[in-house]
Amino acid sequence: MHEVHIRPQWTIRQPDGAALAPRVIELLVQVLEHGSLSSACTASGVSYRHAWELIRQGEAMFGQPLVAMRRGKGSSLTPLGEKLVWADRRITARLSPLLDSLASELGAEIEKLIPTAPTLLRIHASHGFAIEALHGFLAAAQVPGDLRYCGSEEAVASLHHGSCDVAGFHVPLGVFEAEAVAHYGPWLNADTQKVIGMATRHQGLMVAPGNPKKIYTLADLARPGVRFINRQAGSGTRYLFDLQLREQGIAPEAIKGYEQCEFTHAAVAAFVASGMADAGYGVETPARQFKLDFISNQVERYFLLCEERSLAAPIVRRMLDILQSEAYQDAVNRLPGYQAVNCGRVLSLPEAFESLRPAPAGKRRTAARSK
C-alpha cells in the first residue's frame, strides 16, 4: 500500500511578507529539550554558525531575543522563545492525529483506483496511544489499513452501519460501566459481534508541575480562578467526565472553560503545559510527555469491536497476531498509564460486560414473582 504522510508546518509572517524560517522553531524546540545551542545544532543537523544566523534572523523579525546565553551554563529560551515552542507543540498535538487520519483516508482512496491493491483493514477508533501504536505495528508488518480517528460513539456506529471492519472504543471500570455499555447499546449486538481486548488505561486530571493551584478532585475545577480545558462532545472521555460531574453534583457551568474543547488527549496536555489552562482531563501518557502532574481517578478498558464473521478474515487474523505478540504488548506497557490486559483476547459481549449477562435463574424467578 502507498502511504500518505502529512505533517503540520507553520510560520509567522510580517506585513511586508517576511516570514519566520521553520528551522528557527526547530532549533528553539531543541534548545528547550537539550539546554544548549550546541546540543540543539547536533540534534537538528545544522552548523553552529548557521544556527546562530537563523536565531539572529528570528530575533531581528520580533525585535527581541529568543535565546539567552549563559556562560558556562548553556542556553535557555526567553519568554518569547518559550511561547513559540509551546505554540509548535500545541499545533502538533492538536493536528497530528487528525492529519494521520486524513492521510490514511487519502491513501485508501488512492488504493481503490489501483486494480492490484490489497484489501484494507478499516479501523475507526477513539484516539488513544495503544491504537496509535497498533497503527504503527500494522504498517511495519505491511498490513494495509485505513485508520480514522473519531469519538467512541461514532466508531461503534460506523461498525453498525458497515463503514469499518473494527471499531475502537473505551468503557470505564466500576460504577459507570453498565451505563456506558448502555450508552453504546444501540450499536451493539451480542448475537453477531465480538470484542477484542487491548489495554487498560488511566484517566484523570492533568495539572501544572507541582500542582500550584492544588487541584486534586473534580470539585476543585469549580473553584474561582481555576481554568479548565475540556474534550469535545461525542468523545468517550467527555462522556466519562460528564458522568462524574453528574454523580458528584457539579454543574458544568460552574467550571470555567467547560465549553472550550480540544480533540485529542495530547492537545489537552499541551494546552495545560502552555499555561493557557490550569487543568484538563484525559489519559496519563501525554501528561507525562508534557511533564505535567497527573491525578488518576478512573481506570477504563479499551476494546476493538468487530463482527464475529470478520474474525476469519486473513487481515483481521494478522491484526490479532500483532495484538497477541510480545513486542506489541511490551510497547503498550511502556506507555504511562497503560497496561496490556487481555490484549488480543476475543470475547463475547456478555463475557466482557457483566451488565449484558443473563440474570441467574433464581433472580429471574424472583423478578417474575415481584411482578
PDB file of N, CA and C in Angstrom, residues 5-90:
ATOM      1  N   HIS A   5       1.781  10.688   3.882  1.00  0.00           N
ATOM      2  CA  HIS A   5       2.245  11.325   5.111  1.00  0.00           C
ATOM      3  C   HIS A   5       1.949  12.822   5.034  1.00  0.00           C
ATOM      4  N   ILE A   6       1.337  13.343   6.080  1.00  0.00           N
ATOM      5  CA  ILE A   6       1.046  14.775   6.178  1.00  0.00           C
ATOM      6  C   ILE A   6       1.579  15.259   7.514  1.00  0.00           C
ATOM      7  N   ARG A   7       2.358  16.319   7.490  1.00  0.00           N
ATOM      8  CA  ARG A   7       2.910  16.862   8.720  1.00  0.00           C
ATOM      9  C   ARG A   7       2.581  18.354   8.809  1.00  0.00           C
ATOM     10  N   PRO A   8       2.209  18.831  10.005  1.00  0.00           N
ATOM     11  CA  PRO A   8       1.895  20.257  10.140  1.00  0.00           C
ATOM     12  C   PRO A   8       3.153  21.115  10.077  1.00  0.00           C
ATOM     13  N   GLN A   9       3.052  22.223   9.392  1.00  0.00           N
ATOM     14  CA  GLN A   9       4.136  23.203   9.369  1.00  0.00           C
ATOM     15  C   GLN A   9       3.507  24.585   9.443  1.00  0.00           C
ATOM     16  N   TRP A  10       4.080  25.455  10.254  1.00  0.00           N
ATOM     17  CA  TRP A  10       3.514  26.773  10.425  1.00  0.00           C
ATOM     18  C   TRP A  10       4.629  27.812  10.485  1.00  0.00           C
ATOM     19  N   THR A  11       4.263  29.049  10.277  1.00  0.00           N
ATOM     20  CA  THR A  11       5.225  30.134  10.384  1.00  0.00           C
ATOM     21  C   THR A  11       4.481  31.407  10.751  1.00  0.00           C
ATOM     22  N   ILE A  12       5.238  32.465  10.996  1.00  0.00           N
ATOM     23  CA  ILE A  12       4.686  33.786  11.281  1.00  0.00           C
ATOM     24  C   ILE A  12       5.180  34.724  10.193  1.00  0.00           C
ATOM     25  N   ARG A  13       4.261  35.494   9.616  1.00  0.00           N
ATOM     26  CA  ARG A  13       4.614  36.371   8.506  1.00  0.00           C
ATOM     27  C   ARG A  13       4.349  37.832   8.876  1.00  0.00           C
ATOM     28  N   GLN A  14       5.277  38.693   8.525  1.00  0.00           N
ATOM     29  CA  GLN A  14       5.123  40.124   8.742  1.00  0.00           C
ATOM     30  C   GLN A  14       4.315  40.753   7.611  1.00  0.00           C
ATOM     31  N   PRO A  15       3.791  41.965   7.818  1.00  0.00           N
ATOM     32  CA  PRO A  15       3.015  42.628   6.754  1.00  0.00           C
ATOM     33  C   PRO A  15       3.790  42.791   5.455  1.00  0.00           C
ATOM     34  N   ASP A  16       5.130  42.930   5.542  1.00  0.00           N
ATOM     35  CA  ASP A  16       5.912  43.104   4.313  1.00  0.00           C
ATOM     36  C   ASP A  16       6.215  41.780   3.624  1.00  0.00           C
ATOM     37  N   GLY A  17       5.709  40.674   4.178  1.00  0.00           N
ATOM     38  CA  GLY A  17       5.893  39.366   3.553  1.00  0.00           C
ATOM     39  C   GLY A  17       7.017  38.545   4.137  1.00  0.00           C
ATOM     40  N   ALA A  18       7.887  39.143   4.947  1.00  0.00           N
ATOM     41  CA  ALA A  18       8.980  38.389   5.571  1.00  0.00           C
ATOM     42  C   ALA A  18       8.403  37.373   6.552  1.00  0.00           C
ATOM     43  N   ALA A  19       8.920  36.133   6.492  1.00  0.00           N
ATOM     44  CA  ALA A  19       8.379  35.049   7.319  1.00  0.00           C
ATOM     45  C   ALA A  19       9.475  34.437   8.178  1.00  0.00           C
ATOM     46  N   LEU A  20       9.061  33.938   9.339  1.00  0.00           N
ATOM     47  CA  LEU A  20       9.977  33.234  10.225  1.00  0.00           C
ATOM     48  C   LEU A  20      10.319  31.882   9.611  1.00  0.00           C
ATOM     49  N   ALA A  21      11.607  31.584   9.471  1.00  0.00           N
ATOM     50  CA  ALA A  21      12.029  30.310   8.886  1.00  0.00           C
ATOM     51  C   ALA A  21      11.618  29.151   9.793  1.00  0.00           C
ATOM     52  N   PRO A  22      11.017  28.092   9.246  1.00  0.00           N
ATOM     53  CA  PRO A  22      10.610  26.941  10.066  1.00  0.00           C
ATOM     54  C   PRO A  22      11.766  26.344  10.868  1.00  0.00           C
ATOM     55  N   ARG A  23      13.002  26.443  10.352  1.00  0.00           N
ATOM     56  CA  ARG A  23      14.139  25.877  11.079  1.00  0.00           C
ATOM     57  C   ARG A  23      14.380  26.604  12.396  1.00  0.00           C
ATOM     58  N   VAL A  24      13.941  27.874  12.496  1.00  0.00           N
ATOM     59  CA  VAL A  24      14.101  28.602  13.757  1.00  0.00           C
ATOM     60  C   VAL A  24      13.301  27.911  14.852  1.00  0.00           C
ATOM     61  N   ILE A  25      12.046  27.539  14.543  1.00  0.00           N
ATOM     62  CA  ILE A  25      11.203  26.843  15.518  1.00  0.00           C
ATOM     63  C   ILE A  25      11.842  25.523  15.908  1.00  0.00           C
ATOM     64  N   GLU A  26      12.363  24.788  14.919  1.00  0.00           N
ATOM     65  CA  GLU A  26      13.015  23.511  15.208  1.00  0.00           C
ATOM     66  C   GLU A  26      14.186  23.693  16.168  1.00  0.00           C
ATOM     67  N   LEU A  27      14.986  24.730  15.947  1.00  0.00           N
ATOM     68  CA  LEU A  27      16.131  24.984  16.819  1.00  0.00           C
ATOM     69  C   LEU A  27      15.684  25.349  18.233  1.00  0.00           C
ATOM     70  N   LEU A  28      14.653  26.169  18.337  1.00  0.00           N
ATOM     71  CA  LEU A  28      14.163  26.554  19.658  1.00  0.00           C
ATOM     72  C   LEU A  28      13.649  25.334  20.430  1.00  0.00           C
ATOM     73  N   VAL A  29      12.969  24.447  19.736  1.00  0.00           N
ATOM     74  CA  VAL A  29      12.487  23.216  20.370  1.00  0.00           C
ATOM     75  C   VAL A  29      13.670  22.418  20.919  1.00  0.00           C
ATOM     76  N   GLN A  30      14.732  22.308  20.121  1.00  0.00           N
ATOM     77  CA  GLN A  30      15.889  21.525  20.549  1.00  0.00           C
ATOM     78  C   GLN A  30      16.651  22.205  21.686  1.00  0.00           C
ATOM     79  N   VAL A  31      16.698  23.548  21.685  1.00  0.00           N
ATOM     80  CA  VAL A  31      17.340  24.263  22.792  1.00  0.00           C
ATOM     81  C   VAL A  31      16.604  23.976  24.095  1.00  0.00           C
ATOM     82  N   LEU A  32      15.273  24.005  24.047  1.00  0.00           N
ATOM     83  CA  LEU A  32      14.488  23.710  25.242  1.00  0.00           C
ATOM     84  C   LEU A  32      14.715  22.278  25.706  1.00  0.00           C
ATOM     85  N   GLU A  33      14.825  21.351  24.755  1.00  0.00           N
ATOM     86  CA  GLU A  33      14.999  19.939  25.095  1.00  0.00           C
ATOM     87  C   GLU A  33      16.391  19.661  25.668  1.00  0.00           C
ATOM     88  N   HIS A  34      17.436  20.288  25.085  1.00  0.00           N
ATOM     89  CA  HIS A  34      18.817  19.908  25.414  1.00  0.00           C
ATOM     90  C   HIS A  34      19.535  20.929  26.284  1.00  0.00           C
ATOM     91  N   GLY A  35      19.014  22.145  26.401  1.00  0.00           N
ATOM     92  CA  GLY A  35      19.612  23.122  27.304  1.00  0.00           C
ATOM     93  C   GLY A  35      20.834  23.842  26.785  1.00  0.00           C
ATOM     94  N   SER A  36      21.165  23.669  25.503  1.00  0.00           N
ATOM     95  CA  SER A  36      22.292  24.407  24.925  1.00  0.00           C
ATOM     96  C   SER A  36      22.115  24.488  23.419  1.00  0.00           C
ATOM     97  N   LEU A  37      22.645  25.549  22.839  1.00  0.00           N
ATOM     98  CA  LEU A  37      22.524  25.721  21.392  1.00  0.00           C
ATOM     99  C   LEU A  37      23.397  24.711  20.654  1.00  0.00           C
ATOM    100  N   SER A  38      24.582  24.408  21.208  1.00  0.00           N
ATOM    101  CA  SER A  38      25.459  23.444  20.530  1.00  0.00           C
ATOM    102  C   SER A  38      24.797  22.062  20.453  1.00  0.00           C
ATOM    103  N   SER A  39      24.150  21.635  21.543  1.00  0.00           N
ATOM    104  CA  SER A  39      23.443  20.352  21.519  1.00  0.00           C
ATOM    105  C   SER A  39      22.257  20.408  20.566  1.00  0.00           C
ATOM    106  N   ALA A  40      21.596  21.565  20.503  1.00  0.00           N
ATOM    107  CA  ALA A  40      20.473  21.732  19.577  1.00  0.00           C
ATOM    108  C   ALA A  40      20.951  21.613  18.137  1.00  0.00           C
ATOM    109  N   CYS A  41      22.152  22.147  17.853  1.00  0.00           N
ATOM    110  CA  CYS A  41      22.716  22.045  16.499  1.00  0.00           C
ATOM    111  C   CYS A  41      22.967  20.585  16.129  1.00  0.00           C
ATOM    112  N   THR A  42      23.521  19.832  17.075  1.00  0.00           N
ATOM    113  CA  THR A  42      23.791  18.413  16.824  1.00  0.00           C
ATOM    114  C   THR A  42      22.500  17.666  16.542  1.00  0.00           C
ATOM    115  N   ALA A  43      21.464  17.931  17.361  1.00  0.00           N
ATOM    116  CA  ALA A  43      20.187  17.235  17.192  1.00  0.00           C
ATOM    117  C   ALA A  43      19.509  17.631  15.894  1.00  0.00           C
ATOM    118  N   SER A  44      19.674  18.884  15.465  1.00  0.00           N
ATOM    119  CA  SER A  44      18.998  19.379  14.257  1.00  0.00           C
ATOM    120  C   SER A  44      19.812  19.158  12.994  1.00  0.00           C
ATOM    121  N   GLY A  45      21.114  18.830  13.147  1.00  0.00           N
ATOM    122  CA  GLY A  45      21.952  18.589  11.979  1.00  0.00           C
ATOM    123  C   GLY A  45      22.355  19.861  11.253  1.00  0.00           C
ATOM    124  N   VAL A  46      22.520  20.974  11.993  1.00  0.00           N
ATOM    125  CA  VAL A  46      22.964  22.226  11.378  1.00  0.00           C
ATOM    126  C   VAL A  46      24.229  22.693  12.075  1.00  0.00           C
ATOM    127  N   SER A  47      25.022  23.497  11.385  1.00  0.00           N
ATOM    128  CA  SER A  47      26.244  24.021  11.980  1.00  0.00           C
ATOM    129  C   SER A  47      25.908  25.086  13.013  1.00  0.00           C
ATOM    130  N   TYR A  48      26.832  25.284  13.936  1.00  0.00           N
ATOM    131  CA  TYR A  48      26.625  26.292  14.982  1.00  0.00           C
ATOM    132  C   TYR A  48      26.481  27.684  14.356  1.00  0.00           C
ATOM    133  N   ARG A  49      27.295  27.964  13.363  1.00  0.00           N
ATOM    134  CA  ARG A  49      27.252  29.276  12.710  1.00  0.00           C
ATOM    135  C   ARG A  49      25.922  29.496  12.019  1.00  0.00           C
ATOM    136  N   HIS A  50      25.444  28.482  11.308  1.00  0.00           N
ATOM    137  CA  HIS A  50      24.167  28.614  10.603  1.00  0.00           C
ATOM    138  C   HIS A  50      23.015  28.745  11.601  1.00  0.00           C
ATOM    139  N   ALA A  51      23.115  28.012  12.713  1.00  0.00           N
ATOM    140  CA  ALA A  51      22.063  28.095  13.731  1.00  0.00           C
ATOM    141  C   ALA A  51      21.979  29.505  14.302  1.00  0.00           C
ATOM    142  N   TRP A  52      23.140  30.109  14.594  1.00  0.00           N
ATOM    143  CA  TRP A  52      23.129  31.461  15.135  1.00  0.00           C
ATOM    144  C   TRP A  52      22.559  32.448  14.121  1.00  0.00           C
ATOM    145  N   GLU A  53      22.840  32.239  12.872  1.00  0.00           N
ATOM    146  CA  GLU A  53      22.287  33.123  11.838  1.00  0.00           C
ATOM    147  C   GLU A  53      20.773  33.027  11.796  1.00  0.00           C
ATOM    148  N   LEU A  54      20.240  31.817  11.896  1.00  0.00           N
ATOM    149  CA  LEU A  54      18.788  31.637  11.903  1.00  0.00           C
ATOM    150  C   LEU A  54      18.163  32.300  13.134  1.00  0.00           C
ATOM    151  N   ILE A  55      18.797  32.101  14.301  1.00  0.00           N
ATOM    152  CA  ILE A  55      18.276  32.698  15.526  1.00  0.00           C
ATOM    153  C   ILE A  55      18.294  34.220  15.415  1.00  0.00           C
ATOM    154  N   ARG A  56      19.397  34.771  14.897  1.00  0.00           N
ATOM    155  CA  ARG A  56      19.501  36.220  14.732  1.00  0.00           C
ATOM    156  C   ARG A  56      18.415  36.751  13.802  1.00  0.00           C
ATOM    157  N   GLN A  57      18.141  36.035  12.739  1.00  0.00           N
ATOM    158  CA  GLN A  57      17.081  36.462  11.824  1.00  0.00           C
ATOM    159  C   GLN A  57      15.733  36.508  12.535  1.00  0.00           C
ATOM    160  N   GLY A  58      15.455  35.474  13.351  1.00  0.00           N
ATOM    161  CA  GLY A  58      14.213  35.449  14.105  1.00  0.00           C
ATOM    162  C   GLY A  58      14.135  36.588  15.100  1.00  0.00           C
ATOM    163  N   GLU A  59      15.246  36.876  15.775  1.00  0.00           N
ATOM    164  CA  GLU A  59      15.250  37.954  16.762  1.00  0.00           C
ATOM    165  C   GLU A  59      15.078  39.309  16.095  1.00  0.00           C
ATOM    166  N   ALA A  60      15.668  39.468  14.890  1.00  0.00           N
ATOM    167  CA  ALA A  60      15.501  40.727  14.158  1.00  0.00           C
ATOM    168  C   ALA A  60      14.046  40.927  13.746  1.00  0.00           C
ATOM    169  N   MET A  61      13.382  39.830  13.408  1.00  0.00           N
ATOM    170  CA  MET A  61      11.983  39.908  12.996  1.00  0.00           C
ATOM    171  C   MET A  61      11.096  40.382  14.140  1.00  0.00           C
ATOM    172  N   PHE A  62      11.336  39.881  15.360  1.00  0.00           N
ATOM    173  CA  PHE A  62      10.498  40.227  16.508  1.00  0.00           C
ATOM    174  C   PHE A  62      11.010  41.458  17.264  1.00  0.00           C
ATOM    175  N   GLY A  63      12.276  41.794  17.031  1.00  0.00           N
ATOM    176  CA  GLY A  63      12.838  42.927  17.736  1.00  0.00           C
ATOM    177  C   GLY A  63      13.172  42.644  19.182  1.00  0.00           C
ATOM    178  N   GLN A  64      13.316  41.372  19.540  1.00  0.00           N
ATOM    179  CA  GLN A  64      13.713  40.998  20.897  1.00  0.00           C
ATOM    180  C   GLN A  64      14.311  39.602  20.866  1.00  0.00           C
ATOM    181  N   PRO A  65      15.107  39.248  21.894  1.00  0.00           N
ATOM    182  CA  PRO A  65      15.824  37.961  21.863  1.00  0.00           C
ATOM    183  C   PRO A  65      14.904  36.751  22.017  1.00  0.00           C
ATOM    184  N   LEU A  66      15.359  35.647  21.455  1.00  0.00           N
ATOM    185  CA  LEU A  66      14.668  34.371  21.571  1.00  0.00           C
ATOM    186  C   LEU A  66      15.444  33.385  22.445  1.00  0.00           C
ATOM    187  N   VAL A  67      16.769  33.537  22.473  1.00  0.00           N
ATOM    188  CA  VAL A  67      17.644  32.633  23.231  1.00  0.00           C
ATOM    189  C   VAL A  67      18.546  33.463  24.137  1.00  0.00           C
ATOM    190  N   ALA A  68      18.687  33.029  25.380  1.00  0.00           N
ATOM    191  CA  ALA A  68      19.588  33.675  26.329  1.00  0.00           C
ATOM    192  C   ALA A  68      20.793  32.774  26.554  1.00  0.00           C
ATOM    193  N   MET A  69      22.000  33.316  26.296  1.00  0.00           N
ATOM    194  CA  MET A  69      23.237  32.563  26.501  1.00  0.00           C
ATOM    195  C   MET A  69      23.754  32.818  27.907  1.00  0.00           C
ATOM    196  N   ARG A  70      24.114  31.746  28.602  1.00  0.00           N
ATOM    197  CA  ARG A  70      24.644  31.869  29.957  1.00  0.00           C
ATOM    198  C   ARG A  70      26.019  31.204  30.002  1.00  0.00           C
ATOM    199  N   ARG A  71      27.036  32.004  30.249  1.00  0.00           N
ATOM    200  CA  ARG A  71      28.411  31.491  30.222  1.00  0.00           C
ATOM    201  C   ARG A  71      28.571  30.315  31.192  1.00  0.00           C
ATOM    202  N   GLY A  72      28.977  29.196  30.654  1.00  0.00           N
ATOM    203  CA  GLY A  72      29.193  28.011  31.469  1.00  0.00           C
ATOM    204  C   GLY A  72      27.932  27.271  31.860  1.00  0.00           C
ATOM    205  N   LYS A  73      26.764  27.787  31.447  1.00  0.00           N
ATOM    206  CA  LYS A  73      25.500  27.160  31.841  1.00  0.00           C
ATOM    207  C   LYS A  73      24.600  26.838  30.652  1.00  0.00           C
ATOM    208  N   GLY A  74      25.162  26.883  29.454  1.00  0.00           N
ATOM    209  CA  GLY A  74      24.365  26.538  28.282  1.00  0.00           C
ATOM    210  C   GLY A  74      23.464  27.669  27.831  1.00  0.00           C
ATOM    211  N   SER A  75      22.331  27.322  27.268  1.00  0.00           N
ATOM    212  CA  SER A  75      21.400  28.297  26.716  1.00  0.00           C
ATOM    213  C   SER A  75      19.999  28.025  27.241  1.00  0.00           C
ATOM    214  N   SER A  76      19.213  29.083  27.302  1.00  0.00           N
ATOM    215  CA  SER A  76      17.809  28.942  27.678  1.00  0.00           C
ATOM    216  C   SER A  76      16.974  29.835  26.774  1.00  0.00           C
ATOM    217  N   LEU A  77      15.688  29.576  26.736  1.00  0.00           N
ATOM    218  CA  LEU A  77      14.794  30.370  25.902  1.00  0.00           C
ATOM    219  C   LEU A  77      14.254  31.554  26.692  1.00  0.00           C
ATOM    220  N   THR A  78      14.075  32.646  26.014  1.00  0.00           N
ATOM    221  CA  THR A  78      13.389  33.794  26.607  1.00  0.00           C
ATOM    222  C   THR A  78      11.891  33.477  26.646  1.00  0.00           C
ATOM    223  N   PRO A  79      11.082  34.270  27.355  1.00  0.00           N
ATOM    224  CA  PRO A  79       9.628  34.028  27.351  1.00  0.00           C
ATOM    225  C   PRO A  79       9.042  33.962  25.947  1.00  0.00           C
ATOM    226  N   LEU A  80       9.528  34.814  25.036  1.00  0.00           N
ATOM    227  CA  LEU A  80       9.023  34.759  23.661  1.00  0.00           C
ATOM    228  C   LEU A  80       9.432  33.455  22.988  1.00  0.00           C
ATOM    229  N   GLY A  81      10.685  33.037  23.184  1.00  0.00           N
ATOM    230  CA  GLY A  81      11.130  31.770  22.606  1.00  0.00           C
ATOM    231  C   GLY A  81      10.322  30.599  23.121  1.00  0.00           C
ATOM    232  N   GLU A  82      10.034  30.592  24.444  1.00  0.00           N
ATOM    233  CA  GLU A  82       9.219  29.521  25.025  1.00  0.00           C
ATOM    234  C   GLU A  82       7.814  29.525  24.440  1.00  0.00           C
ATOM    235  N   LYS A  83       7.258  30.704  24.242  1.00  0.00           N
ATOM    236  CA  LYS A  83       5.892  30.782  23.692  1.00  0.00           C
ATOM    237  C   LYS A  83       5.833  30.208  22.281  1.00  0.00           C
ATOM    238  N   LEU A  84       6.870  30.447  21.488  1.00  0.00           N
ATOM    239  CA  LEU A  84       6.910  29.887  20.134  1.00  0.00           C
ATOM    240  C   LEU A  84       6.987  28.362  20.178  1.00  0.00           C
ATOM    241  N   VAL A  85       7.772  27.838  21.123  1.00  0.00           N
ATOM    242  CA  VAL A  85       7.888  26.380  21.252  1.00  0.00           C
ATOM    243  C   VAL A  85       6.558  25.772  21.666  1.00  0.00           C
ATOM    244  N   TRP A  86       5.875  26.395  22.639  1.00  0.00           N
ATOM    245  CA  TRP A  86       4.602  25.851  23.072  1.00  0.00           C
ATOM    246  C   TRP A  86       3.541  25.965  21.988  1.00  0.00           C
ATOM    247  N   ALA A  87       3.638  27.012  21.166  1.00  0.00           N
ATOM    248  CA  ALA A  87       2.723  27.106  20.026  1.00  0.00           C
ATOM    249  C   ALA A  87       2.943  25.933  19.076  1.00  0.00           C
ATOM    250  N   ASP A  88       4.210  25.595  18.835  1.00  0.00           N
ATOM    251  CA  ASP A  88       4.531  24.468  17.961  1.00  0.00           C
ATOM    252  C   ASP A  88       4.009  23.157  18.541  1.00  0.00           C
ATOM    253  N   ARG A  89       4.181  22.980  19.847  1.00  0.00           N
ATOM    254  CA  ARG A  89       3.727  21.738  20.464  1.00  0.00           C
ATOM    255  C   ARG A  89       2.207  21.633  20.458  1.00  0.00           C
ATOM    256  N   ARG A  90       1.527  22.741  20.674  1.00  0.00           N
ATOM    257  CA  ARG A  90       0.063  22.717  20.625  1.00  0.00           C
ATOM    258  C   ARG A  90      -0.428  22.368  19.223  1.00  0.00           C
TER     259      ARG A  90
END
